[in-house]
XYZ file of C-alpha atoms in Angstrom:
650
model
C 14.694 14.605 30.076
C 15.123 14.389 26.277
C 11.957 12.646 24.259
C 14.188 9.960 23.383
C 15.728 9.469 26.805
C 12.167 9.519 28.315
C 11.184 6.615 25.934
C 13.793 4.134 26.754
C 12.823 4.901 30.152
C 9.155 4.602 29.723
C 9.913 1.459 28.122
C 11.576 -0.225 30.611
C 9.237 0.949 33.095
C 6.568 -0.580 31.430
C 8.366 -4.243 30.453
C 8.582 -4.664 34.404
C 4.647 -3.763 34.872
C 4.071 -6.495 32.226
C 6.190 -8.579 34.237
C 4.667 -7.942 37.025
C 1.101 -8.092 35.892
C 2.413 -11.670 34.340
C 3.040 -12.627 37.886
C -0.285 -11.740 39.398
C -1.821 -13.437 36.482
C 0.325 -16.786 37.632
C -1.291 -16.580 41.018
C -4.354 -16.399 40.121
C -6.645 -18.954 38.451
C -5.781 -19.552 34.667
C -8.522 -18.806 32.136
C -9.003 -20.761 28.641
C -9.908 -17.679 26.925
C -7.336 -15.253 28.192
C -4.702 -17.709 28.821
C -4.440 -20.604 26.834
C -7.043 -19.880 23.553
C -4.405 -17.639 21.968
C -1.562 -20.023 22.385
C -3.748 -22.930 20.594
C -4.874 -20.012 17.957
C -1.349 -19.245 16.826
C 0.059 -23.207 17.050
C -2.500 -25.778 16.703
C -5.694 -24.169 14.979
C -3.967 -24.677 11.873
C -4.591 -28.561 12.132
C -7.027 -29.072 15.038
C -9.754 -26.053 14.779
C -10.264 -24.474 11.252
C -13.747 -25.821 10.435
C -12.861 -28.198 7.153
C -9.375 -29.743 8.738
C -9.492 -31.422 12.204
C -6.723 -34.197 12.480
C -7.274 -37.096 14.514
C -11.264 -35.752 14.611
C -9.779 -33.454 17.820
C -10.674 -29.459 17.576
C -8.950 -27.684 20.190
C -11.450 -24.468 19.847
C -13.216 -25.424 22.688
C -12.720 -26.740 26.259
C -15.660 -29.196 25.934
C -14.131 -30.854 23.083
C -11.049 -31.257 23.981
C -12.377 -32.865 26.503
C -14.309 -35.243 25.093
C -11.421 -35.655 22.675
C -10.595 -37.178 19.274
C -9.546 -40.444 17.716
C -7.119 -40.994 20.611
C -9.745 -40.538 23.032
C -9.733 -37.248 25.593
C -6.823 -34.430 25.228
C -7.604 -33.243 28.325
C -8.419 -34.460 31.797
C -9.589 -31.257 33.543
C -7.320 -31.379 36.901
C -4.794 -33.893 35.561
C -2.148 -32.532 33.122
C 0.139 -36.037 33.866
C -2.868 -37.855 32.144
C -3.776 -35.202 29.715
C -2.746 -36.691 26.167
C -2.635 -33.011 24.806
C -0.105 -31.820 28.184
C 1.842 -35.234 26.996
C 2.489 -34.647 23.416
C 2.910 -30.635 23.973
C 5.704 -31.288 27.011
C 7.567 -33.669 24.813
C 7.816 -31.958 21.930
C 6.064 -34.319 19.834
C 3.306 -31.364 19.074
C 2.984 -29.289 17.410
C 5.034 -30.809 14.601
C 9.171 -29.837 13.694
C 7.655 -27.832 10.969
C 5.512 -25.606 12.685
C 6.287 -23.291 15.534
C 7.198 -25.019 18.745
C 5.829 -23.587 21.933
C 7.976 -22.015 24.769
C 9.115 -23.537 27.857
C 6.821 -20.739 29.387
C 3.951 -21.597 26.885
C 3.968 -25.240 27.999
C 4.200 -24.181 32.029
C 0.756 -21.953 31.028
C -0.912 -25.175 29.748
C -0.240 -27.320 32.665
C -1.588 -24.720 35.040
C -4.566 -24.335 33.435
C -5.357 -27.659 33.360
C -4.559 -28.685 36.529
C -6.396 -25.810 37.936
C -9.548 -27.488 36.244
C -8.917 -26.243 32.472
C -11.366 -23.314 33.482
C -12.978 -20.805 31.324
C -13.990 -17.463 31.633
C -18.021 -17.973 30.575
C -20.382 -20.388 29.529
C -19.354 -22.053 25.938
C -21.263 -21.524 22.479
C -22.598 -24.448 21.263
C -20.525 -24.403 17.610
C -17.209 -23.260 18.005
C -17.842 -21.400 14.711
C -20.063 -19.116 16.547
C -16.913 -17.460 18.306
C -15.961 -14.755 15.696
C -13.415 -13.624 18.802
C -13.283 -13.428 22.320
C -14.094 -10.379 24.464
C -10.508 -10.585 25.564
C -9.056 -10.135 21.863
C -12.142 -7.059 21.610
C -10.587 -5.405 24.305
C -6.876 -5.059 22.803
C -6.480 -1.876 23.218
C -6.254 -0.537 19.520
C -9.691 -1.865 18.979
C -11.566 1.196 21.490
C -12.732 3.906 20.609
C -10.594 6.862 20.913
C -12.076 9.158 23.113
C -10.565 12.567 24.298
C -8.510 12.818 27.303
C -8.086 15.729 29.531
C -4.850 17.073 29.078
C -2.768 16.766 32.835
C -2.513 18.963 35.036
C 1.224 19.574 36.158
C 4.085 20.947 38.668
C 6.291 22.533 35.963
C 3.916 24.821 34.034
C 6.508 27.372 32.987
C 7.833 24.246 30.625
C 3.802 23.942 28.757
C 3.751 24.685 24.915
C 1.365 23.199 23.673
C -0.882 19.714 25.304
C 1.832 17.388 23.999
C 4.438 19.286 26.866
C 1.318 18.084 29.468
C 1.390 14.559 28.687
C 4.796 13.964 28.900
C 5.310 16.403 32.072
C 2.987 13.755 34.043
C 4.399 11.216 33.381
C 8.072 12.420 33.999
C 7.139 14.213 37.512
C 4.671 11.057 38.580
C 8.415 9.318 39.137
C 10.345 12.568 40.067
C 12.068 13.882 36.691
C 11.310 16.690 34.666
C 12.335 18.354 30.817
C 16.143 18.477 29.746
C 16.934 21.986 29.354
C 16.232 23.742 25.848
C 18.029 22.928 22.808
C 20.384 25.765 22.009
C 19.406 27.722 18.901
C 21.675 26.556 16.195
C 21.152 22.743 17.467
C 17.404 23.379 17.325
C 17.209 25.483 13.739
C 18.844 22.299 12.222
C 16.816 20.225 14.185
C 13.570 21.697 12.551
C 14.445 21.679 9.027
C 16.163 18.945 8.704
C 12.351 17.373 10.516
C 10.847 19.632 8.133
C 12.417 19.891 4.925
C 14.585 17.341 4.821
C 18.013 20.174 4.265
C 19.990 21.694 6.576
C 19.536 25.696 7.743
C 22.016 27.908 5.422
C 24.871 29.793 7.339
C 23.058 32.744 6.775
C 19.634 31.864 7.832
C 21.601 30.334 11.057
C 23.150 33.553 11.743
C 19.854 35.446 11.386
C 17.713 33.213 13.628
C 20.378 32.951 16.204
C 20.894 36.666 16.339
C 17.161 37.337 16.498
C 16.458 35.721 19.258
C 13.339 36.728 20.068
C 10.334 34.376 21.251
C 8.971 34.803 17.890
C 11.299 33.520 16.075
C 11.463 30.053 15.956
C 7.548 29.894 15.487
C 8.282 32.291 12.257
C 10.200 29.587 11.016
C 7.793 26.955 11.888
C 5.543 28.745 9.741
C 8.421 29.498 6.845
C 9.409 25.880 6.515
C 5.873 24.247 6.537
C 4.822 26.924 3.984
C 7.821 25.587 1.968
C 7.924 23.516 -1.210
C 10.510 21.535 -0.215
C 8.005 20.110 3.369
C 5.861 18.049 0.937
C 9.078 16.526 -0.892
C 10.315 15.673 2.762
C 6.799 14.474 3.773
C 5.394 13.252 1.362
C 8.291 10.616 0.814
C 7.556 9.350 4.449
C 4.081 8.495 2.913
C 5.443 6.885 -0.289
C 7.828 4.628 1.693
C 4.737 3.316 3.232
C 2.947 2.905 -0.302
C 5.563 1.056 -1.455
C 6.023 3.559 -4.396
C 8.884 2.506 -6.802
C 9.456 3.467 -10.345
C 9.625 -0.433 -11.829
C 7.120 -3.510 -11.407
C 9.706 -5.373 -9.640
C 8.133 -8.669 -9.295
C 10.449 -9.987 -12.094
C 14.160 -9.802 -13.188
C 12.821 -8.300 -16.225
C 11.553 -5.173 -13.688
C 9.461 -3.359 -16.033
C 9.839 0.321 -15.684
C 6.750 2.158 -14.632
C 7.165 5.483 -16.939
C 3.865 7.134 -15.630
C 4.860 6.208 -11.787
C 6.154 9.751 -10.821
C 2.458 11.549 -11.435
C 1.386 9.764 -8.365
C 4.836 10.644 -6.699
C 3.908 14.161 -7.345
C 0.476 14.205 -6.460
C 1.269 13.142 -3.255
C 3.871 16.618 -2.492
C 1.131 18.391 -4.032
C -0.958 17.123 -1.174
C 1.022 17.098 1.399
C 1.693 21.168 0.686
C -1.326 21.845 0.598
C -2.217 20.138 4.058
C -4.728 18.455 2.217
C -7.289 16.899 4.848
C -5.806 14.009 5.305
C -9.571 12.254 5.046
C -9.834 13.712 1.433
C -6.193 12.336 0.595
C -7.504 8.492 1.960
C -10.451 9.234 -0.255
C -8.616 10.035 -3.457
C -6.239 7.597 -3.143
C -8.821 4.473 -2.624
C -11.573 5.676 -4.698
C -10.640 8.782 -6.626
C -11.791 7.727 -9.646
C -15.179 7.215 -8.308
C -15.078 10.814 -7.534
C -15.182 11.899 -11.442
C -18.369 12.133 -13.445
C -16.911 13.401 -16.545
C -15.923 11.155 -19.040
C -12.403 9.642 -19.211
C -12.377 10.670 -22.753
C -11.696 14.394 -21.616
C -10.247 14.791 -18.472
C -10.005 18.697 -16.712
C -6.805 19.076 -14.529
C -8.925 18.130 -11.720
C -10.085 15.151 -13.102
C -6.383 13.775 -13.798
C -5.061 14.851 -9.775
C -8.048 12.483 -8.980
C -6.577 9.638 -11.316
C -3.287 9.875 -10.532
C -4.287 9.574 -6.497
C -5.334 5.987 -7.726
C -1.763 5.148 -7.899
C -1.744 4.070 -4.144
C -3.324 1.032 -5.479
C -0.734 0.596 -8.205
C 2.126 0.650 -6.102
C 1.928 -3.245 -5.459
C 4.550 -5.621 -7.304
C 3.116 -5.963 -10.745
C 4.713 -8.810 -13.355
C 1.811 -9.407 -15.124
C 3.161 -7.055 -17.904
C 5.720 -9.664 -18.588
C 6.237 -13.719 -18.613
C 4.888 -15.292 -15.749
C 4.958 -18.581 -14.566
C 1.567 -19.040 -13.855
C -1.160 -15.771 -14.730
C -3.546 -16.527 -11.789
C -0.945 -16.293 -9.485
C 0.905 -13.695 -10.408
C -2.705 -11.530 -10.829
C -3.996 -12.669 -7.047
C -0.511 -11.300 -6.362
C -0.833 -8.156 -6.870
C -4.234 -8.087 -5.127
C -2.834 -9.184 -2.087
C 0.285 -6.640 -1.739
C -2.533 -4.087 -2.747
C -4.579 -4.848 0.543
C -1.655 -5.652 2.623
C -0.492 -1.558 1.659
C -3.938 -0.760 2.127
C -4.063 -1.991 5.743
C -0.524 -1.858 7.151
C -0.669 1.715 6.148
C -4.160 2.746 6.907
C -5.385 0.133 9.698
C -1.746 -0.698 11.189
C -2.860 -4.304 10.943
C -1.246 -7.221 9.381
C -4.696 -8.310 7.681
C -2.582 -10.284 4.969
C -1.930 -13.003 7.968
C -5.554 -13.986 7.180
C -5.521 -14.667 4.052
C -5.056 -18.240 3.740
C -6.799 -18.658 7.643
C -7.623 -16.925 10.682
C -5.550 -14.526 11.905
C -3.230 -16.210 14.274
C -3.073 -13.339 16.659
C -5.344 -10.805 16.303
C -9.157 -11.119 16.093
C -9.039 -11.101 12.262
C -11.245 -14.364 10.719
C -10.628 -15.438 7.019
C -13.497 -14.132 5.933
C -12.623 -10.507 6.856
C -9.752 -10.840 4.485
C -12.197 -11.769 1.265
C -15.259 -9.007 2.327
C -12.068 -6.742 2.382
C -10.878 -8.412 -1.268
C -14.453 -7.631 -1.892
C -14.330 -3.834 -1.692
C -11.481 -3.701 -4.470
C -12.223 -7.033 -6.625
C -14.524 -4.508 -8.783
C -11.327 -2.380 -9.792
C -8.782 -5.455 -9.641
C -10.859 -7.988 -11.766
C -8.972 -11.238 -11.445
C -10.857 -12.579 -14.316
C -10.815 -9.500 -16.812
C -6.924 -8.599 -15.747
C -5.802 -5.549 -17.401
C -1.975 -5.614 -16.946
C 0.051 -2.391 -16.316
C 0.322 -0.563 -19.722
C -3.412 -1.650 -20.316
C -4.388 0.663 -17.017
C -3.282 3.926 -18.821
C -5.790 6.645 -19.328
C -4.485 9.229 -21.519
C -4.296 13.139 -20.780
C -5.428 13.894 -24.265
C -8.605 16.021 -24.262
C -11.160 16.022 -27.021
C -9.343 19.566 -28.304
C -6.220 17.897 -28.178
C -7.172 14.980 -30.527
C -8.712 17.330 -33.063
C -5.407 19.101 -32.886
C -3.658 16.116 -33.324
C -5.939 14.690 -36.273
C -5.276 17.947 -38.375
C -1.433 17.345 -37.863
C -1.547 13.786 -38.996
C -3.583 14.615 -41.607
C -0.605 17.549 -42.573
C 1.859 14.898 -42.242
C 0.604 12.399 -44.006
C -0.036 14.645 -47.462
C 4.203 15.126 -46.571
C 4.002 11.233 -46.282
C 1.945 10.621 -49.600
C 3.982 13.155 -51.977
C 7.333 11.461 -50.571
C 6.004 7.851 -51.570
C 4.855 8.555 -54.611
C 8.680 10.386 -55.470
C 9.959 7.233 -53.805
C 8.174 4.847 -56.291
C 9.353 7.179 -59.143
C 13.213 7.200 -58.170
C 13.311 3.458 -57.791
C 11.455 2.657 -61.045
C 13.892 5.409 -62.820
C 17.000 3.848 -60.792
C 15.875 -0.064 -62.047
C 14.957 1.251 -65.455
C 18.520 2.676 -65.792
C 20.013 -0.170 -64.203
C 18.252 -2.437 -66.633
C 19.611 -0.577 -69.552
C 23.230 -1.810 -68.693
C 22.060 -5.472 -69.169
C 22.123 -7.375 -72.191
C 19.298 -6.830 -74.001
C 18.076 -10.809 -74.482
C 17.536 -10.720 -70.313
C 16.141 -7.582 -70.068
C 12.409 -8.814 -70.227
C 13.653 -11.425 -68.009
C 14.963 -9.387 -65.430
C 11.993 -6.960 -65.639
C 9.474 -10.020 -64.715
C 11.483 -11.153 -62.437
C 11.520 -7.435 -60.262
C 7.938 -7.489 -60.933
C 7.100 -11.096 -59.550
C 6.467 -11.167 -55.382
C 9.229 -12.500 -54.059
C 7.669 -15.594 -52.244
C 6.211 -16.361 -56.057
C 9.487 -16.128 -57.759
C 10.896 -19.316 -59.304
C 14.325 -20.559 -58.831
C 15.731 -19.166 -61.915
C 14.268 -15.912 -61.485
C 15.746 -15.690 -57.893
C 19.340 -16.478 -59.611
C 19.103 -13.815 -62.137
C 18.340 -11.097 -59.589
C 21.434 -12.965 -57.191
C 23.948 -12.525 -60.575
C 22.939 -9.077 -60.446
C 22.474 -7.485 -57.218
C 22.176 -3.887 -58.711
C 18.369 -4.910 -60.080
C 17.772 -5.179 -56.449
C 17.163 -1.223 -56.392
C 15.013 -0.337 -53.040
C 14.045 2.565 -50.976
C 16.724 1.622 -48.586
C 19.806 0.939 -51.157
C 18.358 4.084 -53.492
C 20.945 6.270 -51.961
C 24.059 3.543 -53.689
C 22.523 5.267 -56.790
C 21.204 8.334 -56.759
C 22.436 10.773 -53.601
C 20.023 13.389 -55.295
C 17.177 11.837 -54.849
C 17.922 10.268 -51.660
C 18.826 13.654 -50.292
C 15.062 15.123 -51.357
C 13.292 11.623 -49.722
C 15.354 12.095 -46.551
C 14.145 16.243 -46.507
C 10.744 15.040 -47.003
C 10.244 12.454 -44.248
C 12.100 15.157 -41.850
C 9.446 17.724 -42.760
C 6.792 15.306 -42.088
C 8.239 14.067 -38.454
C 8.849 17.928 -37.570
C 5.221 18.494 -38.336
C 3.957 15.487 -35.881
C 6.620 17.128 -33.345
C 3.957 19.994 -33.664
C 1.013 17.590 -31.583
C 0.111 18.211 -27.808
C 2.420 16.227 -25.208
C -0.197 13.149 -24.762
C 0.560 12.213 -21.074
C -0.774 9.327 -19.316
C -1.426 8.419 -15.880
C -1.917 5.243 -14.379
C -5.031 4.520 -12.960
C -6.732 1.679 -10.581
C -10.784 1.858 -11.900
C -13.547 0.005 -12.037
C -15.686 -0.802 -15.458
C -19.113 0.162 -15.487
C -21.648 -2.345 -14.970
C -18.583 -5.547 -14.567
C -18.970 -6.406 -11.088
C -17.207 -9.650 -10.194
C -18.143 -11.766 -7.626
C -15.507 -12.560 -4.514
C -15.392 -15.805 -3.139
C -13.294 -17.143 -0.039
C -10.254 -19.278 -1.173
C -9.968 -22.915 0.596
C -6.232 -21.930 2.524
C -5.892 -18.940 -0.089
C -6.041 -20.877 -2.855
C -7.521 -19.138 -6.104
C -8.258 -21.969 -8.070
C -10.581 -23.445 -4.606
C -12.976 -20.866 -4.172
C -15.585 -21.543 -1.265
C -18.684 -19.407 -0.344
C -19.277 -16.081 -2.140
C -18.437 -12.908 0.284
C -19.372 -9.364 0.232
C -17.938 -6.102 0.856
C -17.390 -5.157 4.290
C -14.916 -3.591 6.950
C -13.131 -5.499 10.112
C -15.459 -7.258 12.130
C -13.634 -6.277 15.404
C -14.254 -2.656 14.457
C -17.793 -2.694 14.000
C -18.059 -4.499 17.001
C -16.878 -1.929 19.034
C -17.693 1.168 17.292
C -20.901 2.122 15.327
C -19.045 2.544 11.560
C -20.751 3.026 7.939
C -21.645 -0.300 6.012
C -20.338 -0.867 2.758
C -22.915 -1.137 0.034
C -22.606 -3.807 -2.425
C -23.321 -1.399 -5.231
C -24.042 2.188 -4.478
C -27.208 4.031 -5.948
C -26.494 6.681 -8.128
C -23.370 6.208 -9.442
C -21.505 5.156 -12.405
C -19.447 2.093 -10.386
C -19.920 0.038 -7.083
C -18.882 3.545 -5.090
C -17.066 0.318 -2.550
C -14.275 1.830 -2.471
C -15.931 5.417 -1.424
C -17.857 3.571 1.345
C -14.509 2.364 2.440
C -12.785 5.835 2.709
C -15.477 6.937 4.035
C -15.681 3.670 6.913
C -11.761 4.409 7.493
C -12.359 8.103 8.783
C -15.164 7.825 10.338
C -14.961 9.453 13.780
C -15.758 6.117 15.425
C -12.960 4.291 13.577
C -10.601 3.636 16.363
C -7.319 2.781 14.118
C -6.863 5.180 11.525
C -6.189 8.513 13.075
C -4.337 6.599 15.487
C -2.590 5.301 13.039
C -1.652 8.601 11.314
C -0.695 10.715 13.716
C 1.734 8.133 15.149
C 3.714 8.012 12.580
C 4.108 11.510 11.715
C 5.284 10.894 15.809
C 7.944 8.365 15.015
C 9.270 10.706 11.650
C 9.798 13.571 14.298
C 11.527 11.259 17.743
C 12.991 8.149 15.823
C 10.143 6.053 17.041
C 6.525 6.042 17.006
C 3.945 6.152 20.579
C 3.498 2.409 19.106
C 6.720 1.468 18.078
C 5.412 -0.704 15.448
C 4.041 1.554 13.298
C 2.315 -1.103 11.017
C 1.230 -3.461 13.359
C -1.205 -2.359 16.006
C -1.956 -5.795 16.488
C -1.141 -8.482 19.295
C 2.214 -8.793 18.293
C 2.984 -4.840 18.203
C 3.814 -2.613 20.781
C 1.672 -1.045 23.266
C 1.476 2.489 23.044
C 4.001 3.972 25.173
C 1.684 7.536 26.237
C -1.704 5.583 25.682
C -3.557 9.151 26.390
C -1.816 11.107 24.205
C -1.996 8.621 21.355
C -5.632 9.335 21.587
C -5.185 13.620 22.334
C -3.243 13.579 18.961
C -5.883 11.637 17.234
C -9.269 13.243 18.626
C -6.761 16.615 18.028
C -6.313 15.300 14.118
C -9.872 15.008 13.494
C -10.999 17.736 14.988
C -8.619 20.126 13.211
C -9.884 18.870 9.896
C -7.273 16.192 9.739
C -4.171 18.840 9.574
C -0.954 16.950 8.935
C 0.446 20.497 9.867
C -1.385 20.990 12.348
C 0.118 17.721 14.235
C 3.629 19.175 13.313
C 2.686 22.356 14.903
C 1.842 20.749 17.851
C 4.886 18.837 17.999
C 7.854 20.603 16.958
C 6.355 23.747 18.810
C 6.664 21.636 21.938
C 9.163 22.184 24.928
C 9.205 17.654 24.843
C 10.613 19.092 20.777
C 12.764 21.672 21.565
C 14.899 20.090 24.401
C 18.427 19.148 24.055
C 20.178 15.494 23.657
């Protein structure tokens, strides 16, 4: 069976498990915290459980106040949905309000149950209901444990085993009595490959050759050719820049300033991607890269600038504070929030951005996670010091460059000099002549009145030089009256440009740093408003993560070196070993670039609302696999395309 065949399959296959795990849950007793908690979290938190807004005085967080109820006395009678006001106004509509999402006939049936089953919970309640960061049912999603290796199957059809990947899917395909479509035939798979690969189809001639070899070598020789390519990082490293958002304007605006320095990022990124870069170090550089340089800015090596331009990850967010804006706080806070939502839809396949004005509705994400993760970046980003786009440009220019460049100015300018000293002397020459023609009772007149500023002139002076326009002799009218001498100005200001054409290129490359020894504070916004700041927040990862995995804490200000090193600590809490999303996260989507779709078909959104993984087990082979080969990118491929589940036919 074909990959993609196998995965609609799968797919059904598991939509009537969930079904029928829904109807097992149905039988048996409903549970507040499984059940009905994450249907009050996404509707009715919003007004009746954030900590500062509780209409009608009723908080819905807890079972033990809703039952002892708001201003309209209890919202629940445990046993009794017919007299539970909450069951009344949620079965007629009348909550939660038109503007807010309604609940589902199925949502309402799961409320009634539960409460006439004695609105039961799972374990004993806290005694503040803001002493529930999240339940032990939204730690045990899935995404949130830690990856540990699988052993890889053990199967009937061995003669069809590759590499590991053929093992996982074998299982699963003979556990219901089907087995691997027959191989792709050669041409069909040659294209297959580099088109994967490179992006380009195979050549006639390279067609011919491979079919007509046909030995089992082969293929695995051009496995080899086309990751060893130039072209595999232009293929592959656009999948990553789709997910950075890169573009070559602001686009926040109609205006859509152009981003001129844009495409050094662009080509860091093939440059990486070529080199298999561990795809650790390529998080690193991209977050904190900059932090990685202890030379000067002043005088960057080669090295030095591929370490800036990795920055531009963090400069790929909507950016329109270059131009007119409406309101500057906004538009800066902006920018700052596309930043982390790139950051962790790309890197944590979580919608973290959901929690930036309140809890997450779905997944176990508080408020505050959102502002300790503002935190790790607010040093670089500076609300309050903005630097807009062209202000973020660090020149290429090393210190023998601008010595190179001073002595050429310097050259140009003597040009410069001689010409405006000629220029002074043609124009005096030209008025003196022109002068001559006059009578001779203005002449002093009209001499006074070229020498007088114009903004001092008086009214009859101005009229004497309007009756004759040819005493209004200038370095841009000289040419009207003497070609000669225009000619030798015009040679002269040529020399002096072609001698500044002799300078170094001065490149720039934009840059997301921090500045020494400015470290802004980061405060939680009341509903994500900037101009309400609440309690001051620090740097930290997810909460659910370090709750179920033993991850590096971010410092508020790393010893020893020139800036906060937050972002660093971050990197370095993303690829930790014991960080249960990110290689996950990785290694499905180079998945979904090779089949169409991803293990998790939601490739950004690991989350409640995102698919379950599909082949749960090897998900986590791929990812343990990842880390232990140094983070390969190309190892992955290998892997993969070198797989029978690859190299079968449609």
């Amino acid at each position: 069976m074909h990959p993609r065949i196998a995965f609609v399959f799968w797919t059904a296959l598991l939509l009537l498990s969930a079904t029928d795990d829904s109807a097992g849950a149905d039988a048996a007793a409903s549970s507040f915290e499984r059940d009905v908690r994450p249907i009050f979290k996404a509707a009715c938190f919003h007004c009746h459980g954030e900590a500062d807004k509780q209409e009608g005085a009723l908080d819905v967080r807890l079972v033990r106040l809703m039952t002892a109820g708001g201003d309209s006395g209890p919202a629940i009678i445990p046993g009794d949905s017919s007299q539970s006001l909450l069951f009344q106004r949620v079965r007629d509509g009348e909550m939660p309000p038109e503007e807010s999402h309604r609940l589902s006939a199925e949502q309402v049936e799961t409320i009634r149950r539960w409460i006439d089953a004695g609105a039961l919970t799972s374990r004993p309640e806290p005694e503040s209901p803001d002493a529930i960061l999240f339940t032990d049912e939204e730690r045990a999603h899935w995404a949130y444990q830690p990856i540990e290796r699988p052993r890889v199957p053990v199967v009937q059809d061995t003669s069809r085993l590759r590499t590991p990947v053929d093992a996982f899917i074998l299982a699963r395909l003979e556990a219901d009595g089907y087995g691997l479509s027959p191989a792709a035939a050669s041409p069909a798979l040659l294209r297959r490959l580099k088109l994967d690969l490179l992006g380009l189809p195979p050549e006639a001639k390279e067609l011919d050759q491979f079919v007509a070899d046909g030995s089992p070598e082969a293929y695995d020789l051009m496995v080899d050719r086309y990751l060893a390519s130039p072209h595999y990082g232009e293929r592959w490293g656009r999948h990553w820049l789709d997910v950075a958002g890169y573009a070559d304007s602001e686009g926040y605006s109609v205006e859509d300033v152009q981003r001129p320095h844009a495409w050094r990022y662009r080509d860091y990124v093939v440059r990486s991607f070529n080199a298999d870069k561990p795809f650790d170090r390529f998080i690193l550089e991209q977050l904190a890269g900059d932090e990685l340089i202890t030379s000067p800015l002043n005088n960057l090596t080669p090295e030095d600038a591929e370490l800036l331009a990795a920055t531009g990850f963090l400069r790929m967010a909507p950016d329109g504070t270059a131009g007119t804006v409406d309101d500057a706080v906004v538009a800066r806070n902006d920018v700052v929030a596309d930043s982390l939502r790139i950051v962790s839809s790309s890197l944590l396949g979580l919608t973290v951005g959901c929690a930036q004005c309140h809890d997450h509705r779905y997944d176990p994400i508080p408020q505050s996670d959102y502002y300790h993760l503002r935190a790790v970046f607010e040093p670089a980003f500076n609300v309050a010091k903005w630097q807009n786009p062209k202000q973020r440009l660090v020149s290429l220019y090393t210190d023998a460059d601008r010595e190179a460049a001073a002595k050429i100015e310097a050259e140009a300018k003597v040009v410069e000099a001689e010409r405006t000293r000629k220029q002074e002397e043609f124009i005096a020459a030209t008025f003196a002549s022109e002068v001559a023609k006059l009578p001779e009772e203005i002449r002093d007149a009209a001499q006074a009145a070229r020498d007088t500023p114009e903004k001092e002139r008086t009214a009859e002076q101005k009229e004497l030089l309007k009756k004759h326009p040819s005493l209004n002799v200038s370095a841009g009218s000289l040419y009207l009256y003497d070609r000669k001498a225009a000619d030798e100005l015009k040679t002269m200001a040529d020399e002096a440009k072609e001698i500044r054409s002799r300078k170094p290129d001065e490149g720039f490359v934009r840059v997301l740093k921090e500045t020494p020894d400015v470290v802004p504070d980061t405060f939680l916004f009341d509903r994500g408003d900037p101009t309400q700041p609440k309690e001051k927040l620090v740097p930290a990862g997810l909460s659910i993560v370090s709750a179920v995995a033993e991850v590096p804490e971010i410092p508020v200000d790393a010893e020893g070196m020139p800036t906060t090193g937050r972002r660093t600590a971050f990197a370095t809490w993303l690829t930790d070993r014991d960080n249960p999303l990110t290689a996950r996260v990785i290694v499905n989507r180079i998945w979904m670039h090779h089949f169409g779709r991803g293990l998790v078909a939601t490739p950004g959104d690991f989350g409640k609302l995102g698919a379950a993984p599909t082949h749960p087990e090897l998900l986590d082979w791929l990812a343990t696999e990842f880390i232990a080969s140094g983070w390969s990118v190309k190892h992955i491929h290998r892997l993969i395309v070198q797989s029978s589940t690859y190299r079968q036919s449609l």
